[in-house]
Amino acid sequence: MAATGSEKQGGEDVKSFYVSTPIYYVNDAPHLGHAYTTVAGDVLTRWHRQRGEKVWYLTGTDEHGQKIMRTAEANDVTPQEWCDKLVEEAWKPLWEHLGIANDDFIRTTEKRHTDRVQEFVQDLYDKDEIYKGGYEGPYCVGCEEYKLPGDLVEDENGVKLCPVHKKPVEILKEENYFFKLSEYGPKLLEFYAANPGFVQPESARNEIVNFVKQGLQDLSISRSTFDWGVPVPWDDKHVIYVWVDALLNYATAVGYGANQEKFDATFPANVHLIGKDILRFHSVIWPAMLMAQGLPLPGKVVANGWLMVGGEKMSKSNLTGIKPQDLTSHFGVDAYRWYFLRAIAYGSDGSFSWEDFTARYTSELANDYGNLASRLAAMVGKYYGGVLPEATAAGAAEQAVRDGLTKAVTTADLKIGEELDFQSGILSIFDFVKQVNGYITEQEPWKVAKDESPEGRARLATILYTAAEALRGVAVLLNPIMPDTSQKLWESLGAEESLGALSDQRVQDAATWGRLAAGATVTKGEVLFPRLEEKPA
């Protein structure tokens, strides 16, 4: 999809708009929480492609560490066999099923990654940024992280638990190599002050600033009690700490140390999308590592909230993981892609509810949007034999629709493309859909059709053309969110005949009125959002 080198615009090299998801642990199959972040990244990058921009979208899997090793052992296979099976049978097929248009899929067991990780860490060691020491403290295998004593919670028996996984921590004592993270506190605070939008949302930024102000400890960057990881290049008794290994995927996947042209045209990421439980790694450790290596820092780190079930974070360890396929088989893939970004303010926690999904699907997708498309096609078919008429009698009502489309485009482009406020952007589009429905109701084309005078025919043609042209704009705006149904609508409107492929339409041109050609063939295709059957048992 995206190019691997620089593109020229006006004689200048243009950097890719680079978005990443976390790379996901392959200790189990993906659930709704993983898909939530990945769909958000897909919508964001599709939106920028719809703008005509050069884009690079990266996702992948994190395959080293103690948690993976123990999971493989429990299943009587090697760690590599376990990772291969999960990636090929669960992770990649799900992203394909959900229509994720990623440009690359990085696996941390790939040689293109592991070689560069060793080089990066060796460079830091040679620069005296790494030293040998020892450490003892509480460790959560689920997080693959040493915990600060103040981070832990206690159960009713006084047992210290990880606050994320609610499982007992292990007290580990081992000889490690350490990165001089403590020296980067002042530099990080200076960077945060100069770049107030670096960590989002604001609550996450405040958390990180306060955390760094309390003083940073040096970071253990190796483990010596197991061997499933990338060997430390100068001491093969140690493997590189899985989080150092994992964070470097954002550099190794785009050519760090291997393809300088691609690296320069892509790195750093414009947006790292993450879950809030891995915020410190991405907004403290990752920028400090880049500072130490003299590399540019990302544009922003955006932490989404947790999807909750029964008041608990959705996860396999809490037995609340729900497979996305459980929902797509009932609601459809496009509705799935739409729902979570529509129902939950990105950056906030949100509870999934089957009942809420059903209600929103029925009201907004089926009744408002799908029914509008169906009614328009039916009326053009009935009154004009499926040929889109020309508008010749536009007035104030039609101008209001045109203004509504302009507002929807402007708002959605700002909210989705820039602010990552997916909910507000989607709402602005569906507010316009409601406006067009109201326009049809008020203009009553079924009554106007009874007036066979030239004035009546001109008025009917104008009403139907206005609705069709409005839907043309909606198809463009919703294409990054619901690509399959947007394509069906595009074909139903006969837009491809005169305007070409939907993917070639630009968001910034979507409000330009009159693009849909009169004379286009309008067809009533399959229902965009079919009536839901009963909830499966």
XYZ file of C-alpha atoms in Angstrom:
537
model
C 0.000 0.000 0.000
C 2.141 2.882 1.255
C 5.441 3.576 -0.439
C 8.718 2.563 1.158
C 10.698 5.642 0.155
C 10.204 9.365 0.101
C 7.544 10.869 -2.112
C 7.959 14.330 -3.583
C 5.356 17.058 -3.230
C 6.375 20.480 -4.467
C 9.966 19.322 -4.669
C 10.063 18.347 -0.984
C 10.380 14.881 0.508
C 7.138 13.958 2.269
C 7.254 11.828 5.392
C 4.656 9.113 5.799
C 1.865 9.631 8.289
C 3.014 6.756 10.492
C 0.642 5.108 12.980
C 1.340 2.093 15.176
C -0.641 -0.136 17.474
C 0.977 -1.912 20.392
C 2.476 -5.211 19.353
C 0.301 -7.746 21.096
C 1.359 -10.623 23.331
C 0.607 -13.961 21.700
C -0.049 -15.846 24.921
C -3.632 -16.262 23.706
C -6.041 -15.400 20.894
C -7.090 -11.733 20.436
C -10.168 -10.319 22.148
C -12.259 -7.158 21.773
C -9.714 -5.001 23.579
C -6.979 -5.791 21.068
C -9.330 -5.234 18.151
C -10.539 -1.911 19.599
C -7.099 -0.320 19.308
C -6.362 -1.916 15.935
C -9.648 -0.765 14.380
C -9.043 2.753 15.710
C -5.643 2.788 14.010
C -7.157 1.457 10.816
C -9.844 4.153 10.761
C -7.243 6.855 11.451
C -4.904 5.688 8.689
C -7.734 5.097 6.205
C -8.896 8.639 6.941
C -5.479 10.037 6.086
C -5.333 7.896 2.940
C -8.747 9.312 2.030
C -7.078 12.713 2.288
C -4.569 11.564 -0.325
C -1.677 11.388 2.123
C 1.202 8.946 2.208
C 0.513 6.595 5.126
C 2.255 3.772 6.978
C 0.260 1.598 9.399
C 2.095 -0.917 11.577
C 0.849 -3.644 13.855
C 2.334 -6.935 14.982
C 3.056 -9.351 17.791
C 5.312 -9.404 20.844
C 6.710 -12.933 21.068
C 9.470 -12.996 23.693
C 9.468 -13.029 27.473
C 8.646 -15.221 30.414
C 4.895 -15.146 29.891
C 5.177 -16.576 26.373
C 7.690 -19.179 27.524
C 5.425 -20.400 30.316
C 2.383 -20.492 28.041
C 4.279 -22.589 25.488
C 5.499 -24.959 28.186
C 1.944 -25.390 29.462
C 0.911 -26.393 25.942
C 3.867 -28.789 25.439
C 5.357 -26.889 22.479
C 8.374 -24.660 21.992
C 7.866 -20.904 22.337
C 8.506 -20.434 18.627
C 5.972 -23.117 17.703
C 3.420 -21.496 19.970
C 3.995 -18.045 18.459
C 3.846 -19.336 14.888
C 0.548 -21.096 15.552
C -1.148 -18.144 17.253
C 0.021 -15.586 14.692
C -1.007 -17.589 11.641
C -4.215 -19.103 13.032
C -5.585 -16.300 15.213
C -4.007 -12.852 14.896
C -3.447 -12.353 11.184
C -6.795 -13.943 10.194
C -8.678 -11.653 12.594
C -7.105 -8.498 11.163
C -8.006 -9.679 7.682
C -11.555 -10.456 8.838
C -11.945 -6.953 10.294
C -10.633 -5.280 7.132
C -7.475 -3.952 8.780
C -5.353 -2.358 6.040
C -1.973 -2.486 7.792
C 1.132 -1.887 5.680
C 3.318 -4.184 7.754
C 3.025 -6.855 10.432
C 6.122 -7.103 12.606
C 6.978 -10.148 14.710
C 9.675 -9.723 17.340
C 11.102 -13.162 16.553
C 11.953 -12.065 13.000
C 15.640 -11.660 12.170
C 15.017 -8.193 10.689
C 13.999 -7.191 14.210
C 16.277 -9.186 16.514
C 19.498 -8.180 14.709
C 18.623 -4.511 14.931
C 17.623 -4.794 18.610
C 21.060 -6.171 19.420
C 22.715 -3.366 17.472
C 20.642 -0.704 19.238
C 21.425 -2.053 22.710
C 25.103 -2.550 21.833
C 25.268 1.095 20.771
C 23.862 2.201 24.127
C 26.345 -0.036 25.942
C 29.223 1.407 23.934
C 28.018 4.925 24.832
C 28.138 4.022 28.543
C 24.362 4.288 28.816
C 24.172 0.731 30.200
C 25.910 -0.773 33.251
C 25.836 -4.043 35.194
C 24.063 -4.296 38.531
C 21.579 -6.315 40.563
C 17.953 -5.937 41.441
C 15.367 -7.475 43.710
C 11.722 -6.583 43.652
C 8.116 -7.571 42.881
C 7.617 -8.694 39.271
C 4.383 -9.278 37.343
C 4.874 -11.852 34.607
C 1.597 -10.780 32.987
C 2.877 -7.204 32.585
C 6.498 -8.362 32.150
C 7.397 -5.539 34.529
C 9.012 -4.916 37.894
C 6.440 -3.125 40.015
C 7.036 -0.325 42.475
C 5.793 -1.306 45.965
C 3.355 1.620 45.892
C 1.748 0.276 42.702
C 0.628 -2.991 44.293
C -2.770 -3.785 45.775
C -3.614 -6.337 48.469
C -6.228 -9.073 48.521
C -8.261 -9.944 51.605
C -5.351 -12.063 52.896
C -2.779 -9.305 52.518
C -1.166 -10.878 49.434
C 0.437 -8.305 47.133
C -1.224 -8.266 43.702
C -0.565 -6.630 40.350
C -3.180 -3.863 40.019
C -3.803 -4.771 36.354
C -3.972 -8.564 36.440
C -5.097 -8.959 40.087
C -2.621 -11.838 40.470
C 0.187 -12.254 43.030
C 3.523 -10.782 42.024
C 6.736 -12.764 42.218
C 9.759 -11.496 44.138
C 12.697 -11.727 41.754
C 16.365 -11.246 42.497
C 18.851 -11.397 39.663
C 21.918 -9.814 38.151
C 20.927 -7.478 35.341
C 22.138 -4.768 33.041
C 20.632 -1.337 33.599
C 19.866 1.607 31.339
C 20.528 4.993 32.977
C 16.900 6.043 32.818
C 17.200 8.175 35.956
C 19.364 10.679 34.064
C 16.574 11.430 31.581
C 13.935 12.771 33.995
C 14.767 16.470 33.476
C 15.035 16.031 29.694
C 11.671 14.278 29.577
C 9.976 16.969 31.661
C 11.428 19.620 29.381
C 10.135 17.708 26.353
C 6.643 17.312 27.853
C 6.512 21.051 28.580
C 7.562 21.924 25.031
C 5.141 19.359 23.527
C 1.966 19.444 25.646
C 0.116 17.198 23.193
C 2.707 14.422 23.318
C 0.748 12.315 25.816
C -3.028 12.122 25.400
C -5.602 12.312 26.879
C -4.899 15.060 29.405
C -5.413 12.691 32.339
C -2.687 10.426 30.964
C -0.346 13.373 30.459
C -0.853 14.498 34.054
C -0.158 10.987 35.314
C 3.112 10.761 33.393
C 4.357 14.229 34.316
C 3.697 13.535 38.003
C 5.367 10.133 37.753
C 8.546 11.558 36.224
C 8.644 14.463 38.683
C 8.873 11.948 41.537
C 12.206 10.760 40.128
C 13.032 7.870 37.821
C 14.898 4.690 38.667
C 17.371 3.117 36.282
C 15.754 0.474 34.102
C 16.729 -3.196 34.167
C 17.154 -4.015 30.474
C 18.106 -7.691 30.751
C 16.952 -10.906 32.373
C 19.162 -13.835 33.330
C 16.726 -16.383 34.814
C 15.331 -17.613 31.467
C 16.477 -17.659 27.864
C 13.433 -16.932 25.653
C 14.461 -13.581 24.280
C 17.042 -11.698 22.243
C 20.535 -12.416 23.645
C 22.473 -9.475 25.060
C 25.226 -9.165 22.420
C 28.136 -8.798 24.848
C 26.853 -11.324 27.438
C 24.886 -14.303 26.186
C 23.937 -15.325 29.727
C 21.361 -12.547 29.554
C 18.439 -11.825 27.258
C 17.215 -8.308 26.536
C 14.253 -7.225 28.620
C 11.126 -7.932 26.607
C 9.869 -4.343 26.764
C 13.108 -2.922 25.359
C 12.871 -5.567 22.635
C 9.194 -4.754 21.997
C 9.432 -0.961 21.879
C 12.138 -1.127 19.245
C 9.691 -2.685 16.778
C 8.543 0.844 15.914
C 12.036 1.512 14.554
C 13.086 -1.886 13.200
C 9.881 -2.340 11.172
C 10.573 0.806 9.161
C 14.197 0.118 8.322
C 16.278 1.134 11.343
C 19.842 0.026 10.678
C 18.857 -1.682 7.433
C 17.089 0.721 5.053
C 17.997 4.315 5.790
C 15.861 5.747 2.991
C 12.731 4.060 4.279
C 13.606 4.948 7.871
C 14.053 8.626 7.052
C 10.776 8.658 5.088
C 8.770 7.055 7.894
C 10.259 7.393 11.390
C 9.282 8.562 13.954
C 5.651 7.582 14.376
C 3.143 10.405 14.185
C 0.831 8.493 16.519
C 1.451 5.561 18.840
C -1.923 4.076 19.817
C -1.680 2.159 23.094
C -3.698 0.909 26.039
C -3.392 3.005 29.173
C -1.815 0.117 31.101
C 1.352 0.426 28.966
C 1.519 4.216 29.106
C 4.779 4.506 31.056
C 6.668 2.283 28.654
C 5.706 4.420 25.669
C 5.840 7.907 27.157
C 8.818 7.524 29.525
C 11.066 4.591 28.591
C 10.650 4.783 24.805
C 11.418 8.513 24.445
C 14.359 8.179 26.862
C 15.809 5.359 24.748
C 15.437 7.492 21.629
C 17.044 10.473 23.338
C 19.987 8.296 24.349
C 20.417 7.202 20.741
C 19.953 10.682 19.295
C 16.818 9.714 17.375
C 13.685 11.852 16.875
C 10.749 11.339 19.226
C 7.174 10.388 18.223
C 4.496 12.979 17.568
C 2.065 11.732 20.176
C 1.251 8.766 22.383
C -2.503 8.286 22.685
C -3.822 5.963 25.380
C -7.262 4.485 24.910
C -9.309 3.424 27.885
C -10.256 -0.090 28.842
C -13.236 -2.007 27.550
C -15.073 -3.178 30.638
C -17.266 -6.201 31.280
C -18.970 -6.432 34.636
C -16.778 -3.650 35.985
C -13.541 -5.454 35.078
C -11.042 -4.735 32.320
C -11.684 -7.061 29.399
C -8.872 -9.645 29.268
C -8.237 -13.344 28.973
C -6.699 -13.471 32.447
C -9.944 -12.102 33.920
C -11.982 -14.545 31.813
C -13.837 -11.605 30.265
C -12.261 -11.776 26.835
C -14.885 -11.790 24.067
C -13.966 -12.802 20.554
C -14.705 -10.154 17.927
C -16.174 -12.899 15.747
C -18.898 -13.376 18.371
C -20.132 -9.909 17.400
C -19.304 -9.710 13.706
C -21.254 -12.906 13.031
C -24.352 -11.171 14.386
C -23.925 -7.463 13.585
C -21.531 -7.603 10.613
C -17.960 -6.370 10.319
C -18.745 -2.761 9.371
C -21.159 -2.295 12.242
C -18.525 -3.750 14.559
C -15.918 -1.283 13.279
C -18.381 1.569 13.801
C -19.841 0.665 17.177
C -16.919 0.885 19.581
C -15.631 4.170 18.162
C -19.181 5.559 18.140
C -20.247 4.362 21.588
C -17.085 5.116 23.592
C -15.143 8.373 23.796
C -11.612 7.397 22.758
C -9.318 7.701 25.759
C -12.062 6.877 28.284
C -13.077 3.537 29.721
C -16.245 2.100 28.259
C -18.505 -0.828 29.013
C -19.558 -3.173 26.251
C -23.235 -4.073 26.208
C -24.951 -6.352 23.721
C -28.179 -4.448 24.323
C -26.555 -1.072 23.626
C -24.978 -2.368 20.423
C -28.350 -3.707 19.285
C -30.152 -0.453 20.050
C -27.605 1.731 18.256
C -27.437 -0.618 15.269
C -31.209 -0.547 14.867
C -31.667 3.183 15.418
C -28.639 4.742 13.724
C -27.433 2.230 11.158
C -30.587 0.437 10.032
C -33.292 3.067 10.545
C -31.407 6.319 9.923
C -28.612 5.505 7.489
C -29.630 2.262 5.774
C -33.247 3.259 5.390
C -32.281 6.625 3.864
C -30.178 4.901 1.204
C -32.924 2.388 0.513
C -35.688 5.023 0.241
C -33.644 7.186 -2.108
C -32.864 4.298 -4.466
C -36.481 3.140 -4.416
C -37.837 6.602 -5.284
C -35.335 7.190 -8.104
C -36.303 3.773 -9.421
C -40.021 4.430 -9.140
C -40.157 7.984 -10.481
C -37.203 8.095 -12.890
C -36.583 4.514 -13.925
C -33.363 4.355 -11.911
C -31.746 7.329 -13.667
C -30.638 10.157 -11.371
C -32.456 13.362 -12.399
C -30.937 16.815 -12.631
C -31.594 19.419 -9.935
C -33.026 22.615 -11.412
C -35.217 24.020 -8.637
C -32.938 24.304 -5.600
C -33.889 26.684 -2.820
C -33.269 27.379 0.847
C -34.006 23.810 1.926
C -31.390 22.460 -0.454
C -28.871 25.097 0.643
C -29.354 23.950 4.216
C -28.430 20.392 3.184
C -25.354 21.673 1.350
C -24.330 23.660 4.425
C -24.928 20.591 6.576
C -22.561 18.522 4.454
C -19.891 21.214 4.656
C -20.215 21.246 8.439
C -20.046 17.442 8.643
C -16.902 17.315 6.493
C -15.152 20.079 8.420
C -16.025 18.655 11.828
C -15.296 15.019 10.990
C -11.957 15.862 9.395
C -10.857 17.807 12.450
C -12.161 15.344 15.036
C -11.099 12.083 13.371
C -8.081 13.134 11.365
C -6.440 15.482 13.863
C -7.865 15.123 17.352
C -8.538 11.359 17.316
C -11.977 12.140 18.744
C -13.612 9.374 16.744
C -16.902 9.585 18.604
C -17.470 13.278 17.862
C -16.398 12.849 14.249
C -18.772 9.950 13.674
C -21.600 11.798 15.438
C -21.138 14.781 13.123
C -21.620 12.497 10.105
C -24.710 10.857 11.556
C -26.153 14.220 12.576
C -25.989 15.052 8.880
C -27.690 11.745 8.014
C -30.490 12.731 10.409
C -30.665 16.139 8.723
C -31.101 14.543 5.298
C -33.812 12.255 6.663
C -35.555 15.321 8.051
C -35.227 17.038 4.675
C -36.928 14.091 2.931
C -39.699 14.014 5.534
C -40.338 17.750 5.214
C -40.219 17.845 1.400
C -42.495 14.801 1.014
C -41.332 13.738 -2.478
C -44.072 11.072 -2.621
C -46.636 13.908 -2.565
C -44.641 16.136 -4.927
C -44.584 13.219 -7.395
C -48.331 13.595 -7.828
C -47.804 17.053 -9.343
C -47.043 16.335 -12.996
C -46.553 19.979 -13.961
C -43.070 21.062 -15.118
C -42.619 22.829 -11.795
C -43.636 19.718 -9.878
C -41.310 17.487 -11.893
C -38.424 19.924 -11.399
C -39.085 20.030 -7.659
C -39.171 16.227 -7.370
C -35.952 15.906 -9.354
C -34.235 18.465 -7.127
C -35.311 16.711 -3.920
C -34.038 13.325 -5.086
C -30.808 14.711 -6.500
C -30.150 16.573 -3.236
C -30.606 13.393 -1.208
C -28.376 11.414 -3.575
C -25.641 14.043 -3.534
C -25.804 14.153 0.262
C -25.369 10.384 0.384
C -22.418 10.686 -1.988
C -20.710 12.835 0.641
C -21.682 10.429 3.412
C -20.185 7.481 1.498
C -16.838 9.281 1.309
C -16.869 10.240 4.999
C -17.842 6.782 6.220
C -15.494 4.885 3.927
C -12.630 4.805 6.460
C -15.012 3.557 9.144
C -17.317 1.210 7.224
C -15.600 0.455 3.905
C -17.803 -2.423 2.725
C -21.148 -0.668 3.159
C -19.720 2.590 1.825
C -18.678 0.772 -1.337
C -22.160 -0.726 -1.687
C -23.702 2.737 -1.341
C -21.203 4.187 -3.830
C -22.194 1.554 -6.378
C -25.907 2.027 -5.650
C -25.572 5.753 -6.409
C -23.849 5.037 -9.730
C -20.977 7.220 -8.549
C -18.200 5.071 -9.951
C -19.370 5.807 -13.501
C -18.454 9.479 -13.338
C -16.297 9.903 -10.243
C -14.196 6.743 -10.235
C -13.215 4.580 -7.278
C -14.440 5.520 -3.816
C -10.908 5.158 -2.457
C -9.799 7.954 -4.799
C -12.295 10.468 -3.415
C -10.796 13.045 -1.081
C -12.262 13.975 2.290
C -11.459 17.616 1.674
C -13.500 17.543 -1.563
C -16.473 15.653 -0.138
C -18.497 18.830 0.461
C -18.020 20.143 -3.085
C -21.623 20.119 -4.277
C -22.763 18.737 -7.611
C -20.100 16.066 -8.081
C -22.626 13.279 -8.638
C -23.559 13.325 -12.319
C -27.204 13.555 -13.360
C -27.991 10.583 -15.535
C -26.117 8.151 -13.308
C -27.752 4.763 -12.825
C -29.130 4.424 -9.305
C -29.847 0.867 -8.231
C -31.465 -0.551 -5.143
C -28.880 -3.073 -4.018
C -28.880 -5.266 -0.947
C -29.938 -3.725 2.355
C -26.924 -2.055 3.960
C -27.867 -3.053 7.500
C -30.256 -6.002 7.613
C -32.727 -6.504 10.431
C -31.047 -8.329 13.298
C -32.037 -11.828 14.167
C -32.454 -12.789 17.802
C -29.339 -12.682 19.939
C -27.540 -16.036 19.675
C -27.591 -18.153 22.799
